mmCIF file with all atom_site columns, C-alpha atoms in Angstrom:
data_model
loop_
_atom_site.group_PDB
_atom_site.id
_atom_site.type_symbol
_atom_site.label_atom_id
_atom_site.label_alt_id
_atom_site.label_comp_id
_atom_site.label_asym_id
_atom_site.label_entity_id
_atom_site.label_seq_id
_atom_site.pdbx_PDB_ins_code
_atom_site.Cartn_x
_atom_site.Cartn_y
_atom_site.Cartn_z
_atom_site.occupancy
_atom_site.B_iso_or_equiv
_atom_site.pdbx_formal_charge
_atom_site.auth_seq_id
_atom_site.auth_comp_id
_atom_site.auth_asym_id
_atom_site.auth_atom_id
_atom_site.pdbx_PDB_model_num
ATOM 1   C CA . MET A 1 1   ? 3.527   -10.078 -18.890 1.00 54.00 ? 26  MET A CA 1
ATOM 2   C CA . ILE A 1 2   ? 0.830   -7.627  -17.850 1.00 68.00 ? 27  ILE A CA 1
ATOM 3   C CA . LYS A 1 3   ? -1.873  -7.143  -20.463 1.00 81.00 ? 28  LYS A CA 1
ATOM 4   C CA . GLU A 1 4   ? -3.435  -3.811  -21.414 1.00 88.00 ? 29  GLU A CA 1
ATOM 5   C CA . PRO A 1 5   ? -6.964  -4.482  -20.016 1.00 90.00 ? 30  PRO A CA 1
ATOM 6   C CA . ILE A 1 6   ? -5.457  -5.276  -16.611 1.00 94.00 ? 31  ILE A CA 1
ATOM 7   C CA . ILE A 1 7   ? -3.520  -2.005  -16.709 1.00 95.00 ? 32  ILE A CA 1
ATOM 8   C CA . ILE A 1 8   ? -6.743  -0.121  -17.486 1.00 95.00 ? 33  ILE A CA 1
ATOM 9   C CA . VAL A 1 9   ? -8.544  -1.821  -14.578 1.00 95.00 ? 34  VAL A CA 1
ATOM 10  C CA . THR A 1 10  ? -5.584  -1.092  -12.287 1.00 96.00 ? 35  THR A CA 1
ATOM 11  C CA . VAL A 1 11  ? -5.544  2.602   -13.212 1.00 97.00 ? 36  VAL A CA 1
ATOM 12  C CA . ALA A 1 12  ? -9.327  2.793   -12.662 1.00 97.00 ? 37  ALA A CA 1
ATOM 13  C CA . LEU A 1 13  ? -8.898  1.125   -9.252  1.00 97.00 ? 38  LEU A CA 1
ATOM 14  C CA . VAL A 1 14  ? -6.152  3.591   -8.339  1.00 97.00 ? 39  VAL A CA 1
ATOM 15  C CA . LEU A 1 15  ? -8.223  6.620   -9.344  1.00 97.00 ? 40  LEU A CA 1
ATOM 16  C CA . LEU A 1 16  ? -11.301 5.432   -7.425  1.00 98.00 ? 41  LEU A CA 1
ATOM 17  C CA . ALA A 1 17  ? -9.245  4.507   -4.351  1.00 97.00 ? 42  ALA A CA 1
ATOM 18  C CA . LEU A 1 18  ? -7.474  7.881   -4.424  1.00 96.00 ? 43  LEU A CA 1
ATOM 19  C CA . TYR A 1 19  ? -10.765 9.745   -4.631  1.00 97.00 ? 44  TYR A CA 1
ATOM 20  C CA . SER A 1 20  ? -12.284 7.713   -1.813  1.00 97.00 ? 45  SER A CA 1
ATOM 21  C CA . ASP A 1 21  ? -9.243  7.930   0.464   1.00 96.00 ? 46  ASP A CA 1
ATOM 22  C CA . LEU A 1 22  ? -8.795  11.667  -0.045  1.00 94.00 ? 47  LEU A CA 1
ATOM 23  C CA . ARG A 1 23  ? -12.501 12.463  0.301   1.00 96.00 ? 48  ARG A CA 1
ATOM 24  C CA . TRP A 1 24  ? -13.622 10.075  3.068   1.00 96.00 ? 49  TRP A CA 1
ATOM 25  C CA . ARG A 1 25  ? -10.289 8.735   4.416   1.00 94.00 ? 50  ARG A CA 1
ATOM 26  C CA . LYS A 1 26  ? -11.497 5.221   3.636   1.00 96.00 ? 51  LYS A CA 1
ATOM 27  C CA . ILE A 1 27  ? -11.017 2.708   0.839   1.00 97.00 ? 52  ILE A CA 1
ATOM 28  C CA . PRO A 1 28  ? -14.230 0.662   0.924   1.00 97.00 ? 53  PRO A CA 1
ATOM 29  C CA . ASN A 1 29  ? -14.665 -3.077  0.457   1.00 98.00 ? 54  ASN A CA 1
ATOM 30  C CA . CYS A 1 30  ? -17.081 -2.393  -2.416  1.00 97.00 ? 55  CYS A CA 1
ATOM 31  C CA . LEU A 1 31  ? -14.019 -1.142  -4.322  1.00 97.00 ? 56  LEU A CA 1
ATOM 32  C CA . THR A 1 32  ? -11.242 -3.500  -3.208  1.00 98.00 ? 57  THR A CA 1
ATOM 33  C CA . LEU A 1 33  ? -13.061 -6.843  -3.123  1.00 98.00 ? 58  LEU A CA 1
ATOM 34  C CA . PRO A 1 34  ? -14.399 -6.669  -6.713  1.00 98.00 ? 59  PRO A CA 1
ATOM 35  C CA . ALA A 1 35  ? -10.937 -5.541  -7.863  1.00 98.00 ? 60  ALA A CA 1
ATOM 36  C CA . ILE A 1 36  ? -9.388  -8.584  -6.166  1.00 98.00 ? 61  ILE A CA 1
ATOM 37  C CA . ALA A 1 37  ? -11.974 -10.886 -7.780  1.00 98.00 ? 62  ALA A CA 1
ATOM 38  C CA . LEU A 1 38  ? -11.414 -9.223  -11.158 1.00 97.00 ? 63  LEU A CA 1
ATOM 39  C CA . GLY A 1 39  ? -7.652  -9.723  -10.784 1.00 97.00 ? 64  GLY A CA 1
ATOM 40  C CA . PHE A 1 40  ? -8.188  -13.436 -10.178 1.00 98.00 ? 65  PHE A CA 1
ATOM 41  C CA . LEU A 1 41  ? -10.681 -13.753 -13.048 1.00 96.00 ? 66  LEU A CA 1
ATOM 42  C CA . ALA A 1 42  ? -8.718  -11.720 -15.604 1.00 95.00 ? 67  ALA A CA 1
ATOM 43  C CA . ASN A 1 43  ? -5.480  -13.552 -14.906 1.00 96.00 ? 68  ASN A CA 1
ATOM 44  C CA . PHE A 1 44  ? -7.272  -16.922 -15.005 1.00 96.00 ? 69  PHE A CA 1
ATOM 45  C CA . LEU A 1 45  ? -8.896  -16.081 -18.350 1.00 94.00 ? 70  LEU A CA 1
ATOM 46  C CA . GLY A 1 46  ? -5.592  -14.816 -19.719 1.00 92.00 ? 71  GLY A CA 1
ATOM 47  C CA . ASN A 1 47  ? -3.407  -17.698 -18.608 1.00 92.00 ? 72  ASN A CA 1
ATOM 48  C CA . SER A 1 48  ? -5.598  -20.459 -17.146 1.00 95.00 ? 73  SER A CA 1
ATOM 49  C CA . TRP A 1 49  ? -4.433  -21.994 -13.861 1.00 97.00 ? 74  TRP A CA 1
ATOM 50  C CA . ASN A 1 50  ? -1.012  -20.342 -14.076 1.00 97.00 ? 75  ASN A CA 1
ATOM 51  C CA . GLY A 1 51  ? -2.786  -16.997 -14.277 1.00 96.00 ? 76  GLY A CA 1
ATOM 52  C CA . LEU A 1 52  ? -4.869  -17.865 -11.233 1.00 97.00 ? 77  LEU A CA 1
ATOM 53  C CA . LEU A 1 53  ? -1.713  -18.749 -9.280  1.00 98.00 ? 78  LEU A CA 1
ATOM 54  C CA . PHE A 1 54  ? -0.092  -15.535 -10.536 1.00 98.00 ? 79  PHE A CA 1
ATOM 55  C CA . ALA A 1 55  ? -3.018  -13.515 -9.126  1.00 98.00 ? 80  ALA A CA 1
ATOM 56  C CA . PHE A 1 56  ? -3.178  -15.537 -5.903  1.00 98.00 ? 81  PHE A CA 1
ATOM 57  C CA . PHE A 1 57  ? 0.497   -15.058 -5.075  1.00 98.00 ? 82  PHE A CA 1
ATOM 58  C CA . GLY A 1 58  ? 0.301   -11.396 -6.065  1.00 98.00 ? 83  GLY A CA 1
ATOM 59  C CA . PHE A 1 59  ? -2.639  -10.981 -3.698  1.00 99.00 ? 84  PHE A CA 1
ATOM 60  C CA . LEU A 1 60  ? -0.822  -12.746 -0.834  1.00 98.00 ? 85  LEU A CA 1
ATOM 61  C CA . VAL A 1 61  ? 2.373   -10.750 -1.318  1.00 98.00 ? 86  VAL A CA 1
ATOM 62  C CA . GLY A 1 62  ? 0.462   -7.475  -1.616  1.00 98.00 ? 87  GLY A CA 1
ATOM 63  C CA . MET A 1 63  ? -1.476  -8.120  1.593   1.00 98.00 ? 88  MET A CA 1
ATOM 64  C CA . GLY A 1 64  ? 1.587   -9.526  3.342   1.00 96.00 ? 89  GLY A CA 1
ATOM 65  C CA . LEU A 1 65  ? 3.678   -6.426  2.684   1.00 96.00 ? 90  LEU A CA 1
ATOM 66  C CA . LEU A 1 66  ? 1.273   -4.199  4.621   1.00 94.00 ? 91  LEU A CA 1
ATOM 67  C CA . ILE A 1 67  ? -0.107  -6.548  7.270   1.00 94.00 ? 92  ILE A CA 1
ATOM 68  C CA . LEU A 1 68  ? 2.503   -5.641  9.914   1.00 89.00 ? 93  LEU A CA 1
ATOM 69  C CA . PRO A 1 69  ? 1.913   -1.872  9.652   1.00 88.00 ? 94  PRO A CA 1
ATOM 70  C CA . PHE A 1 70  ? -1.834  -2.613  9.852   1.00 91.00 ? 95  PHE A CA 1
ATOM 71  C CA . ILE A 1 71  ? -1.420  -4.787  12.961  1.00 90.00 ? 96  ILE A CA 1
ATOM 72  C CA . LEU A 1 72  ? 0.688   -2.062  14.569  1.00 82.00 ? 97  LEU A CA 1
ATOM 73  C CA . GLY A 1 73  ? -2.012  0.527   13.826  1.00 84.00 ? 98  GLY A CA 1
ATOM 74  C CA . GLY A 1 74  ? -0.061  2.394   11.168  1.00 84.00 ? 99  GLY A CA 1
ATOM 75  C CA . MET A 1 75  ? -2.668  2.065   8.438   1.00 90.00 ? 100 MET A CA 1
ATOM 76  C CA . GLY A 1 76  ? -6.197  0.939   7.773   1.00 94.00 ? 101 GLY A CA 1
ATOM 77  C CA . GLY A 1 77  ? -7.513  -2.323  6.412   1.00 96.00 ? 102 GLY A CA 1
ATOM 78  C CA . GLY A 1 78  ? -8.585  -0.634  3.180   1.00 97.00 ? 103 GLY A CA 1
ATOM 79  C CA . ASP A 1 79  ? -4.950  0.181   2.433   1.00 97.00 ? 104 ASP A CA 1
ATOM 80  C CA . VAL A 1 80  ? -3.981  -3.471  2.946   1.00 97.00 ? 105 VAL A CA 1
ATOM 81  C CA . LYS A 1 81  ? -6.798  -4.715  0.688   1.00 98.00 ? 106 LYS A CA 1
ATOM 82  C CA . PHE A 1 82  ? -5.930  -2.045  -1.891  1.00 98.00 ? 107 PHE A CA 1
ATOM 83  C CA . MET A 1 83  ? -2.355  -3.376  -2.063  1.00 98.00 ? 108 MET A CA 1
ATOM 84  C CA . GLY A 1 84  ? -3.753  -6.928  -2.230  1.00 98.00 ? 109 GLY A CA 1
ATOM 85  C CA . ALA A 1 85  ? -5.944  -5.909  -5.175  1.00 98.00 ? 110 ALA A CA 1
ATOM 86  C CA . VAL A 1 86  ? -2.948  -4.385  -6.951  1.00 98.00 ? 111 VAL A CA 1
ATOM 87  C CA . GLY A 1 87  ? -1.103  -7.657  -6.353  1.00 98.00 ? 112 GLY A CA 1
ATOM 88  C CA . ALA A 1 88  ? -3.999  -9.752  -7.677  1.00 98.00 ? 113 ALA A CA 1
ATOM 89  C CA . LEU A 1 89  ? -4.084  -7.637  -10.820 1.00 98.00 ? 114 LEU A CA 1
ATOM 90  C CA . LEU A 1 90  ? -0.360  -7.173  -11.491 1.00 98.00 ? 115 LEU A CA 1
ATOM 91  C CA . GLY A 1 91  ? 1.270   -10.165 -9.760  1.00 97.00 ? 116 GLY A CA 1
ATOM 92  C CA . SER A 1 92  ? 3.768   -10.661 -6.947  1.00 97.00 ? 117 SER A CA 1
ATOM 93  C CA . TYR A 1 93  ? 6.839   -9.289  -8.729  1.00 97.00 ? 118 TYR A CA 1
ATOM 94  C CA . ALA A 1 94  ? 5.016   -6.107  -9.703  1.00 98.00 ? 119 ALA A CA 1
ATOM 95  C CA . VAL A 1 95  ? 3.477   -5.577  -6.262  1.00 98.00 ? 120 VAL A CA 1
ATOM 96  C CA . VAL A 1 96  ? 6.908   -5.763  -4.606  1.00 97.00 ? 121 VAL A CA 1
ATOM 97  C CA . ASN A 1 97  ? 8.045   -2.999  -6.952  1.00 97.00 ? 122 ASN A CA 1
ATOM 98  C CA . VAL A 1 98  ? 4.853   -1.039  -6.255  1.00 98.00 ? 123 VAL A CA 1
ATOM 99  C CA . PHE A 1 99  ? 5.612   -1.432  -2.536  1.00 96.00 ? 124 PHE A CA 1
ATOM 100 C CA . PHE A 1 100 ? 9.051   0.171   -2.916  1.00 95.00 ? 125 PHE A CA 1
ATOM 101 C CA . TYR A 1 101 ? 7.662   3.071   -4.947  1.00 97.00 ? 126 TYR A CA 1
ATOM 102 C CA . THR A 1 102 ? 4.881   3.407   -2.359  1.00 95.00 ? 127 THR A CA 1
ATOM 103 C CA . ALA A 1 103 ? 7.396   3.539   0.494   1.00 92.00 ? 128 ALA A CA 1
ATOM 104 C CA . LEU A 1 104 ? 9.326   6.307   -1.266  1.00 93.00 ? 129 LEU A CA 1
ATOM 105 C CA . VAL A 1 105 ? 6.189   8.338   -1.988  1.00 94.00 ? 130 VAL A CA 1
ATOM 106 C CA . GLY A 1 106 ? 4.823   7.699   1.511   1.00 90.00 ? 131 GLY A CA 1
ATOM 107 C CA . GLY A 1 107 ? 8.078   8.910   3.051   1.00 86.00 ? 132 GLY A CA 1
ATOM 108 C CA . VAL A 1 108 ? 7.990   12.112  1.023   1.00 90.00 ? 133 VAL A CA 1
ATOM 109 C CA . ILE A 1 109 ? 4.333   12.703  1.956   1.00 89.00 ? 134 ILE A CA 1
ATOM 110 C CA . ALA A 1 110 ? 5.079   12.076  5.647   1.00 84.00 ? 135 ALA A CA 1
ATOM 111 C CA . ILE A 1 111 ? 7.970   14.558  5.625   1.00 84.00 ? 136 ILE A CA 1
ATOM 112 C CA . ILE A 1 112 ? 5.869   17.199  3.851   1.00 87.00 ? 137 ILE A CA 1
ATOM 113 C CA . VAL A 1 113 ? 2.994   16.732  6.316   1.00 85.00 ? 138 VAL A CA 1
ATOM 114 C CA . ALA A 1 114 ? 5.407   16.793  9.273   1.00 80.00 ? 139 ALA A CA 1
ATOM 115 C CA . LEU A 1 115 ? 7.041   19.993  8.013   1.00 82.00 ? 140 LEU A CA 1
ATOM 116 C CA . ALA A 1 116 ? 3.662   21.613  7.391   1.00 82.00 ? 141 ALA A CA 1
ATOM 117 C CA . ASN A 1 117 ? 2.562   20.739  10.931  1.00 79.00 ? 142 ASN A CA 1
ATOM 118 C CA . LYS A 1 118 ? 5.927   21.597  12.544  1.00 78.00 ? 143 LYS A CA 1
ATOM 119 C CA . ASN A 1 119 ? 6.164   18.004  13.715  1.00 77.00 ? 144 ASN A CA 1
ATOM 120 C CA . LEU A 1 120 ? 9.307   16.736  11.954  1.00 76.00 ? 145 LEU A CA 1
ATOM 121 C CA . LEU A 1 121 ? 11.327  15.825  15.061  1.00 80.00 ? 146 LEU A CA 1
ATOM 122 C CA . ASP A 1 122 ? 8.429   13.845  16.545  1.00 78.00 ? 147 ASP A CA 1
ATOM 123 C CA . THR A 1 123 ? 7.974   12.085  13.205  1.00 74.00 ? 148 THR A CA 1
ATOM 124 C CA . PHE A 1 124 ? 11.604  10.940  13.176  1.00 76.00 ? 149 PHE A CA 1
ATOM 125 C CA . LYS A 1 125 ? 11.319  9.821   16.820  1.00 79.00 ? 150 LYS A CA 1
ATOM 126 C CA . ARG A 1 126 ? 8.247   7.734   15.964  1.00 74.00 ? 151 ARG A CA 1
ATOM 127 C CA . ILE A 1 127 ? 10.015  6.179   12.982  1.00 73.00 ? 152 ILE A CA 1
ATOM 128 C CA . TRP A 1 128 ? 13.029  5.350   15.166  1.00 78.00 ? 153 TRP A CA 1
ATOM 129 C CA . LEU A 1 129 ? 10.826  3.727   17.840  1.00 76.00 ? 154 LEU A CA 1
ATOM 130 C CA . PHE A 1 130 ? 8.902   1.778   15.201  1.00 70.00 ? 155 PHE A CA 1
ATOM 131 C CA . LEU A 1 131 ? 12.079  0.464   13.576  1.00 72.00 ? 156 LEU A CA 1
ATOM 132 C CA . LYS A 1 132 ? 13.548  -0.388  16.972  1.00 75.00 ? 157 LYS A CA 1
ATOM 133 C CA . CYS A 1 133 ? 10.444  -2.393  17.886  1.00 71.00 ? 158 CYS A CA 1
ATOM 134 C CA . VAL A 1 134 ? 10.311  -4.192  14.543  1.00 66.00 ? 159 VAL A CA 1
ATOM 135 C CA . PHE A 1 135 ? 13.989  -5.080  14.275  1.00 72.00 ? 160 PHE A CA 1
ATOM 136 C CA . LEU A 1 136 ? 14.557  -5.878  17.941  1.00 73.00 ? 161 LEU A CA 1
ATOM 137 C CA . PHE A 1 137 ? 11.264  -7.807  18.150  1.00 64.00 ? 162 PHE A CA 1
ATOM 138 C CA . ARG A 1 138 ? 9.976   -6.130  21.274  1.00 65.00 ? 163 ARG A CA 1
ATOM 139 C CA . ALA A 1 139 ? 7.040   -4.026  22.331  1.00 63.00 ? 164 ALA A CA 1
ATOM 140 C CA . PRO A 1 140 ? 7.533   -0.286  22.759  1.00 60.00 ? 165 PRO A CA 1
ATOM 141 C CA . GLU A 1 141 ? 8.456   0.881   26.225  1.00 63.00 ? 166 GLU A CA 1
ATOM 142 C CA . THR A 1 142 ? 5.605   2.798   27.816  1.00 59.00 ? 167 THR A CA 1
ATOM 143 C CA . GLY A 1 143 ? 6.151   6.357   28.920  1.00 53.00 ? 168 GLY A CA 1
ATOM 144 C CA . THR A 1 144 ? 9.584   6.757   27.337  1.00 53.00 ? 169 THR A CA 1
ATOM 145 C CA . ALA A 1 145 ? 8.674   9.469   24.854  1.00 55.00 ? 170 ALA A CA 1
ATOM 146 C CA . THR A 1 146 ? 6.086   12.188  24.619  1.00 54.00 ? 171 THR A CA 1
ATOM 147 C CA . PHE A 1 147 ? 4.807   13.228  21.231  1.00 49.00 ? 172 PHE A CA 1
ATOM 148 C CA . LYS A 1 148 ? 2.442   15.713  19.748  1.00 56.00 ? 173 LYS A CA 1
ATOM 149 C CA . LYS A 1 149 ? -0.658  14.047  18.341  1.00 59.00 ? 174 LYS A CA 1
ATOM 150 C CA . SER A 1 150 ? 0.323   12.394  15.072  1.00 62.00 ? 175 SER A CA 1
ATOM 151 C CA . ILE A 1 151 ? -1.195  13.545  11.829  1.00 68.00 ? 176 ILE A CA 1
ATOM 152 C CA . ALA A 1 152 ? -2.674  10.661  9.825   1.00 77.00 ? 177 ALA A CA 1
ATOM 153 C CA . ILE A 1 153 ? -1.986  10.645  6.122   1.00 84.00 ? 178 ILE A CA 1
ATOM 154 C CA . PRO A 1 154 ? -4.215  8.930   3.563   1.00 90.00 ? 179 PRO A CA 1
ATOM 155 C CA . TYR A 1 155 ? -1.825  6.106   2.629   1.00 93.00 ? 180 TYR A CA 1
ATOM 156 C CA . GLY A 1 156 ? -3.978  5.179   -0.362  1.00 95.00 ? 181 GLY A CA 1
ATOM 157 C CA . LEU A 1 157 ? -2.422  8.251   -1.978  1.00 95.00 ? 182 LEU A CA 1
ATOM 158 C CA . ALA A 1 158 ? 1.047   6.719   -1.613  1.00 95.00 ? 183 ALA A CA 1
ATOM 159 C CA . ILE A 1 159 ? -0.140  3.297   -2.832  1.00 97.00 ? 184 ILE A CA 1
ATOM 160 C CA . GLY A 1 160 ? -1.859  4.858   -5.832  1.00 97.00 ? 185 GLY A CA 1
ATOM 161 C CA . ALA A 1 161 ? 1.152   6.989   -6.722  1.00 97.00 ? 186 ALA A CA 1
ATOM 162 C CA . GLY A 1 162 ? 3.460   3.996   -6.244  1.00 97.00 ? 187 GLY A CA 1
ATOM 163 C CA . THR A 1 163 ? 1.303   1.905   -8.566  1.00 98.00 ? 188 THR A CA 1
ATOM 164 C CA . ILE A 1 164 ? 1.250   4.579   -11.273 1.00 98.00 ? 189 ILE A CA 1
ATOM 165 C CA . LEU A 1 165 ? 5.017   5.101   -10.923 1.00 97.00 ? 190 LEU A CA 1
ATOM 166 C CA . TYR A 1 166 ? 5.543   1.370   -11.411 1.00 98.00 ? 191 TYR A CA 1
ATOM 167 C CA . LEU A 1 167 ? 3.292   1.305   -14.483 1.00 97.00 ? 192 LEU A CA 1
ATOM 168 C CA . ILE A 1 168 ? 5.193   4.252   -15.994 1.00 96.00 ? 193 ILE A CA 1
ATOM 169 C CA . ALA A 1 169 ? 8.788   3.688   -14.849 1.00 95.00 ? 194 ALA A CA 1
ATOM 170 C CA . GLY A 1 170 ? 8.903   -0.095  -14.467 1.00 92.00 ? 195 GLY A CA 1
ATOM 171 C CA . LYS A 1 171 ? 10.833  -2.191  -12.023 1.00 89.00 ? 196 LYS A CA 1
ATOM 172 C CA . ILE A 1 172 ? 12.840  -0.748  -9.167  1.00 86.00 ? 197 ILE A CA 1
ATOM 173 C CA . VAL A 1 173 ? 14.098  -4.098  -7.766  1.00 82.00 ? 198 VAL A CA 1
#
């Protein structure tokens, strides 16, 4: 059960991360690392060692969900640590739900940005190549497709919106 003070800290984290990501396109360590530590501490104080394990597994799951896109260059390290902080605060079950909301919001944002930049076809080609590489476990073929320069989106926006959606609407899985 998520307690009210943790929800307040999570909302504060989301608002600060959103501001930072939209303004500077970066979610700094001075925001994510204290939030991770606070997630561990708050859950430990609220439920002793079980709370600490709750935060630890939430942190691992949160980081684990975004590590592959980070390794493939699809997002920054701040986004990964932001999701880890959300996991440390809310736990592994919650962060999986946040991840699904985040994916939905991120998809909508990507389509809007692609439409605004007249880049929708290239966006779908990139998604297809990414999925092909991930599910067939192979590196992308070089020189097989030409694309316009991709437009980066601040993914902290999607993570923040996904977190707030979870806090309001509840579980999705």
